[in-house]
Protein backbone atom coordinates (compact mmCIF):
# COMPACT_ATOMS: atom_id res chain seq x y z
CA MET A 1 8.35 -38.05 -60.53
CA LEU A 2 10.50 -37.05 -57.94
CA PRO A 3 9.94 -38.43 -54.46
CA PHE A 4 8.19 -36.33 -51.41
CA THR A 5 10.60 -33.30 -50.10
CA TYR A 6 9.73 -31.21 -46.95
CA THR A 7 11.50 -27.97 -48.02
CA SER A 8 8.85 -26.05 -48.66
CA ASN A 9 8.71 -23.15 -46.42
CA LYS A 10 4.98 -23.04 -45.87
CA ARG A 11 3.59 -24.29 -42.97
CA LEU A 12 0.33 -26.19 -44.16
CA LEU A 13 -0.85 -27.32 -40.50
CA PRO A 14 -1.76 -24.67 -38.04
CA PRO A 15 -0.27 -24.47 -34.42
CA VAL A 16 -2.13 -25.92 -31.48
CA PHE A 17 -1.03 -22.91 -29.82
CA SER A 18 0.11 -19.40 -30.74
CA GLY A 19 3.82 -18.40 -30.31
CA SER A 20 3.61 -16.08 -27.10
CA THR A 21 1.45 -18.77 -25.59
CA LEU A 22 4.11 -21.78 -26.54
CA LYS A 23 6.86 -19.30 -25.07
CA SER A 24 4.89 -18.57 -21.93
CA ILE A 25 4.18 -22.56 -21.32
CA ALA A 26 8.26 -22.98 -21.85
CA LEU A 27 9.13 -20.49 -19.80
CA ILE A 28 6.92 -21.23 -16.76
CA THR A 29 7.80 -25.16 -17.27
CA MET A 30 11.31 -24.31 -17.30
CA LEU A 31 10.76 -22.14 -14.21
CA ILE A 32 8.70 -24.83 -12.77
CA ASP A 33 12.06 -27.72 -13.36
CA HIS A 34 14.65 -24.59 -11.79
CA ILE A 35 12.53 -24.16 -8.56
CA GLY A 36 12.23 -28.16 -7.78
CA ALA A 37 16.74 -28.39 -8.59
CA VAL A 38 17.31 -25.09 -6.53
CA PHE A 39 15.35 -24.99 -3.68
CA LEU A 40 14.18 -28.29 -2.89
CA GLU A 41 17.10 -30.67 -4.10
CA LYS A 42 19.96 -28.16 -3.45
CA GLY A 43 17.75 -27.00 -0.81
CA VAL A 44 15.48 -29.40 1.51
CA ILE A 45 16.45 -32.31 0.50
CA SER A 46 20.03 -31.66 0.32
CA ALA A 47 20.01 -30.39 4.03
CA TYR A 48 18.33 -34.19 5.03
CA ASN A 49 21.20 -36.29 2.87
CA GLN A 50 23.83 -34.15 4.98
CA GLY A 51 21.71 -34.65 8.35
CA LEU A 52 22.23 -30.95 8.72
CA PRO A 53 20.54 -28.94 11.71
CA SER A 54 17.92 -27.10 9.32
CA ALA A 55 16.96 -30.43 8.15
CA LEU A 56 13.45 -31.09 8.52
CA SER A 57 11.94 -34.69 9.43
CA TYR A 58 12.01 -37.54 6.97
CA GLU A 59 8.32 -37.61 6.72
CA GLU A 60 8.69 -33.98 5.25
CA SER A 61 11.85 -34.35 3.33
CA LEU A 62 9.95 -37.08 1.68
CA PHE A 63 7.30 -35.41 0.65
CA PHE A 64 9.24 -32.58 -0.94
CA SER A 65 11.59 -35.21 -2.42
CA ASN A 66 8.54 -36.28 -4.18
CA LEU A 67 7.25 -33.44 -4.94
CA ASP A 68 10.66 -32.20 -6.54
CA GLN A 69 10.42 -35.43 -8.99
CA ILE A 70 6.98 -33.83 -9.81
CA LEU A 71 8.58 -30.27 -10.60
CA ARG A 72 11.34 -31.97 -12.73
CA ASN A 73 9.07 -33.85 -14.72
CA ILE A 74 7.31 -30.76 -15.45
CA GLY A 75 10.39 -29.45 -16.64
CA ARG A 76 11.50 -31.71 -19.36
CA ILE A 77 8.17 -29.88 -21.03
CA ALA A 78 10.10 -26.77 -21.86
CA PHE A 79 12.84 -27.70 -24.24
CA PRO A 80 11.00 -29.07 -26.97
CA ILE A 81 8.91 -26.27 -26.85
CA PHE A 82 11.87 -24.01 -27.72
CA ALA A 83 13.28 -26.10 -30.30
CA PHE A 84 10.05 -26.14 -32.23
CA GLN A 85 9.85 -22.50 -31.69
CA ILE A 86 13.34 -22.35 -33.49
CA SER A 87 12.19 -24.45 -36.61
CA GLU A 88 9.53 -21.93 -36.40
CA GLY A 89 11.49 -19.17 -36.32
CA TYR A 90 13.75 -20.11 -39.31
CA THR A 91 10.55 -21.01 -41.45
CA HIS A 92 9.10 -17.33 -40.64
CA THR A 93 12.15 -14.89 -39.75
CA LYS A 94 12.51 -12.21 -42.62
CA ASN A 95 16.12 -12.01 -41.26
CA LEU A 96 18.29 -15.27 -40.58
CA LYS A 97 21.23 -13.54 -39.75
CA LYS A 98 19.90 -11.22 -37.25
CA TYR A 99 17.96 -14.11 -35.64
CA PHE A 100 21.40 -15.74 -35.78
CA PHE A 101 23.34 -13.25 -33.86
CA ARG A 102 20.44 -12.77 -31.25
CA LEU A 103 20.49 -16.31 -30.31
CA ILE A 104 24.52 -16.25 -30.21
CA LEU A 105 24.70 -13.27 -28.23
CA PHE A 106 22.14 -14.43 -25.88
CA ALA A 107 24.30 -17.72 -25.49
CA PHE A 108 27.39 -16.35 -24.61
CA LEU A 109 25.51 -13.37 -22.35
CA SER A 110 23.65 -16.50 -20.18
CA GLN A 111 26.77 -18.69 -19.86
CA ILE A 112 27.89 -17.22 -16.57
CA PRO A 113 24.23 -16.48 -15.33
CA PHE A 114 23.93 -20.12 -16.46
CA MET A 115 27.40 -21.84 -14.78
CA LEU A 116 26.58 -19.85 -11.57
CA PHE A 117 22.88 -21.38 -11.03
CA ARG A 118 24.22 -24.82 -12.14
CA SER A 119 26.82 -24.96 -9.43
CA LEU A 120 24.18 -24.80 -6.87
CA TYR A 121 22.94 -28.38 -7.71
CA THR A 122 25.95 -29.73 -10.14
CA THR A 123 29.47 -29.69 -10.54
CA GLY A 124 29.69 -30.61 -14.07
CA PHE A 125 30.02 -28.52 -17.41
CA SER A 126 27.50 -27.57 -19.95
CA LEU A 127 26.99 -25.00 -22.44
CA ASN A 128 23.70 -23.52 -22.20
CA ILE A 129 20.20 -23.92 -23.98
CA PHE A 130 20.90 -20.79 -26.30
CA PHE A 131 24.23 -22.79 -27.91
CA THR A 132 22.05 -25.75 -28.84
CA LEU A 133 19.61 -23.79 -29.98
CA THR A 134 21.90 -21.96 -32.30
CA ILE A 135 23.62 -25.17 -33.19
CA GLY A 136 20.20 -26.55 -34.23
CA LEU A 137 19.58 -23.26 -36.26
CA LEU A 138 22.61 -24.15 -37.92
CA ALA A 139 21.91 -27.79 -38.77
CA ILE A 140 18.64 -26.86 -40.37
CA PHE A 141 20.07 -23.95 -42.14
CA CYS A 142 23.15 -26.33 -43.49
CA TYR A 143 20.15 -28.97 -44.50
CA ASP A 144 18.15 -26.65 -45.93
CA LYS A 145 20.18 -25.28 -47.77
CA LEU A 146 22.11 -28.59 -49.29
CA SER A 147 18.98 -30.34 -50.16
CA THR A 148 17.38 -27.58 -52.41
CA THR A 149 21.26 -27.04 -53.85
CA THR A 150 21.33 -28.61 -57.42
CA LEU A 151 24.17 -31.04 -57.77
CA GLN A 152 25.93 -30.53 -61.61
CA PHE A 153 27.42 -33.64 -61.83
CA VAL A 154 24.57 -36.08 -60.98
CA LYS A 155 22.37 -35.78 -63.99
CA ASN A 156 20.07 -38.32 -62.98
CA GLU A 157 16.98 -36.37 -60.44
CA LYS A 158 16.29 -39.11 -58.60
CA ILE A 159 19.92 -39.91 -57.19
CA ASN A 160 20.70 -35.69 -57.16
CA TRP A 161 17.71 -35.68 -54.98
CA THR A 162 18.91 -38.68 -52.75
CA ILE A 163 22.65 -37.26 -52.49
CA LYS A 164 21.79 -33.76 -51.45
CA HIS A 165 19.33 -34.82 -48.70
CA LEU A 166 21.60 -37.14 -47.51
CA LEU A 167 24.37 -34.54 -47.49
CA GLY A 168 21.84 -32.28 -45.31
CA ILE A 169 21.29 -35.10 -42.86
CA LEU A 170 24.44 -36.03 -42.65
CA THR A 171 25.41 -32.28 -41.93
CA ALA A 172 22.78 -32.14 -38.87
CA ILE A 173 24.11 -35.12 -37.73
CA LEU A 174 27.57 -33.96 -37.18
CA PHE A 175 26.24 -30.58 -35.81
CA GLY A 176 24.36 -33.53 -33.36
CA PHE A 177 27.94 -34.73 -32.16
CA ILE A 178 29.68 -31.46 -32.01
CA ALA A 179 26.62 -30.69 -28.82
CA GLU A 180 26.85 -33.92 -27.67
CA TYR A 181 30.70 -33.45 -27.24
CA ALA A 182 30.85 -29.97 -26.28
CA CYS A 183 28.88 -30.52 -23.37
CA PHE A 184 25.81 -28.38 -25.26
CA ASP A 185 22.90 -28.99 -23.04
CA TYR A 186 20.35 -31.34 -24.48
CA GLY A 187 23.57 -32.15 -26.28
CA PHE A 188 22.63 -34.55 -29.40
CA PHE A 189 19.06 -34.92 -28.77
CA GLY A 190 18.02 -31.24 -28.30
CA THR A 191 20.13 -30.76 -31.83
CA ALA A 192 18.12 -33.55 -33.54
CA ILE A 193 14.34 -32.50 -32.10
CA ILE A 194 15.06 -29.04 -33.54
CA PHE A 195 15.90 -30.77 -37.16
CA LEU A 196 12.91 -33.42 -36.87
CA PHE A 197 10.35 -30.32 -35.83
CA TYR A 198 12.13 -28.57 -39.30
CA VAL A 199 12.08 -31.40 -41.67
CA PHE A 200 8.51 -32.55 -40.62
CA ARG A 201 6.70 -29.16 -39.89
CA SER A 202 4.29 -29.92 -42.52
CA HIS A 203 3.40 -33.45 -41.57
CA LYS A 204 2.07 -33.65 -37.82
CA PHE A 205 2.44 -37.17 -38.17
CA TRP A 206 5.50 -37.83 -38.69
CA MET A 207 6.88 -34.62 -36.72
CA CYS A 208 5.06 -36.51 -33.74
CA SER A 209 6.16 -40.18 -34.54
CA THR A 210 10.00 -39.51 -35.00
CA PHE A 211 9.85 -36.44 -31.95
CA ILE A 212 8.44 -39.84 -29.71
CA LEU A 213 11.17 -42.23 -30.94
CA ALA A 214 13.69 -39.68 -30.35
CA CYS A 215 12.61 -39.70 -26.49
CA ILE A 216 12.54 -43.47 -26.28
CA ILE A 217 15.82 -43.63 -27.82
CA LYS A 218 17.32 -40.93 -25.45
CA TYR A 219 15.89 -42.38 -22.21
CA GLY A 220 16.11 -45.83 -23.34
CA LEU A 221 20.04 -45.20 -23.63
CA ASN A 222 19.81 -43.50 -20.28
CA ILE A 223 17.86 -47.39 -19.06
CA TYR A 224 20.75 -48.90 -20.93
CA PHE A 225 24.05 -47.65 -19.41
CA TYR A 226 22.65 -46.73 -16.02
CA GLY A 227 20.31 -49.37 -15.04
CA TYR A 228 16.34 -49.18 -15.20
CA HIS A 229 14.86 -46.14 -12.75
CA TYR A 230 11.24 -45.89 -13.03
CA LEU A 231 12.18 -42.03 -13.02
CA TYR A 232 13.91 -42.28 -16.45
CA VAL A 233 10.50 -43.43 -18.15
CA LEU A 234 8.68 -40.57 -16.04
CA LEU A 235 11.57 -38.14 -17.90
CA GLY A 236 11.10 -39.52 -21.21
CA LEU A 237 6.50 -39.41 -20.68
CA PHE A 238 6.61 -36.00 -19.81
CA THR A 239 9.36 -35.06 -22.35
CA ALA A 240 7.27 -36.70 -25.24
CA LEU A 241 4.32 -34.71 -23.57
CA SER A 242 5.56 -31.52 -25.10
CA ILE A 243 4.11 -32.68 -27.98
CA VAL A 244 0.25 -31.85 -27.54
CA PHE A 245 1.22 -27.85 -26.97
CA ILE A 246 3.01 -28.05 -30.54
């Protein structure tokens, strides 16, 4: 008997929320995040740090700084929901080409507004979230095709299964590195969780476990490279919290 494979296109577990509800949650939490990034960080907090005449008092600025942390933490819920919907979209779309081209079209159309928005609170370059969702879609497409292809030169079924799934996983990892070094929003982590949501879509325990592990690795690396800060812990917890809605 061959090892268990996760390539079935049939979802065995019902989602916690409908697709439209998940979109609403993701959009609302993303808006909350952006309010903190622009109006509080670039507005109230920046004015106090620069000692501008319009700056509020220390107590008021501290209040808005704490509020900003809450808003930015809530915003971490958004991306994993979008990532999950890409894995679901791949599974259920009737026209994968149109789905892909819609994503890439939105990616290019959104880039200039995205860069203008980011310029309000950072000087760093990044490609917007639609590029990340697109490369995540490519990762699961390649994995799906490679893992369901029969390798004619390998006669042993178990070895055949192992090689083609390994090739699929390595291809997804390659896309993850491309996303990371090409400055895609959420980088390797973003591509990885789209891939994990797809591979374990019918097994909620493993989907939750691998996603939480990915969150631990992501924010654990931040702590390792940049030093401990409680905000990394909070960001990791709120990112992992998104699994409740999925």
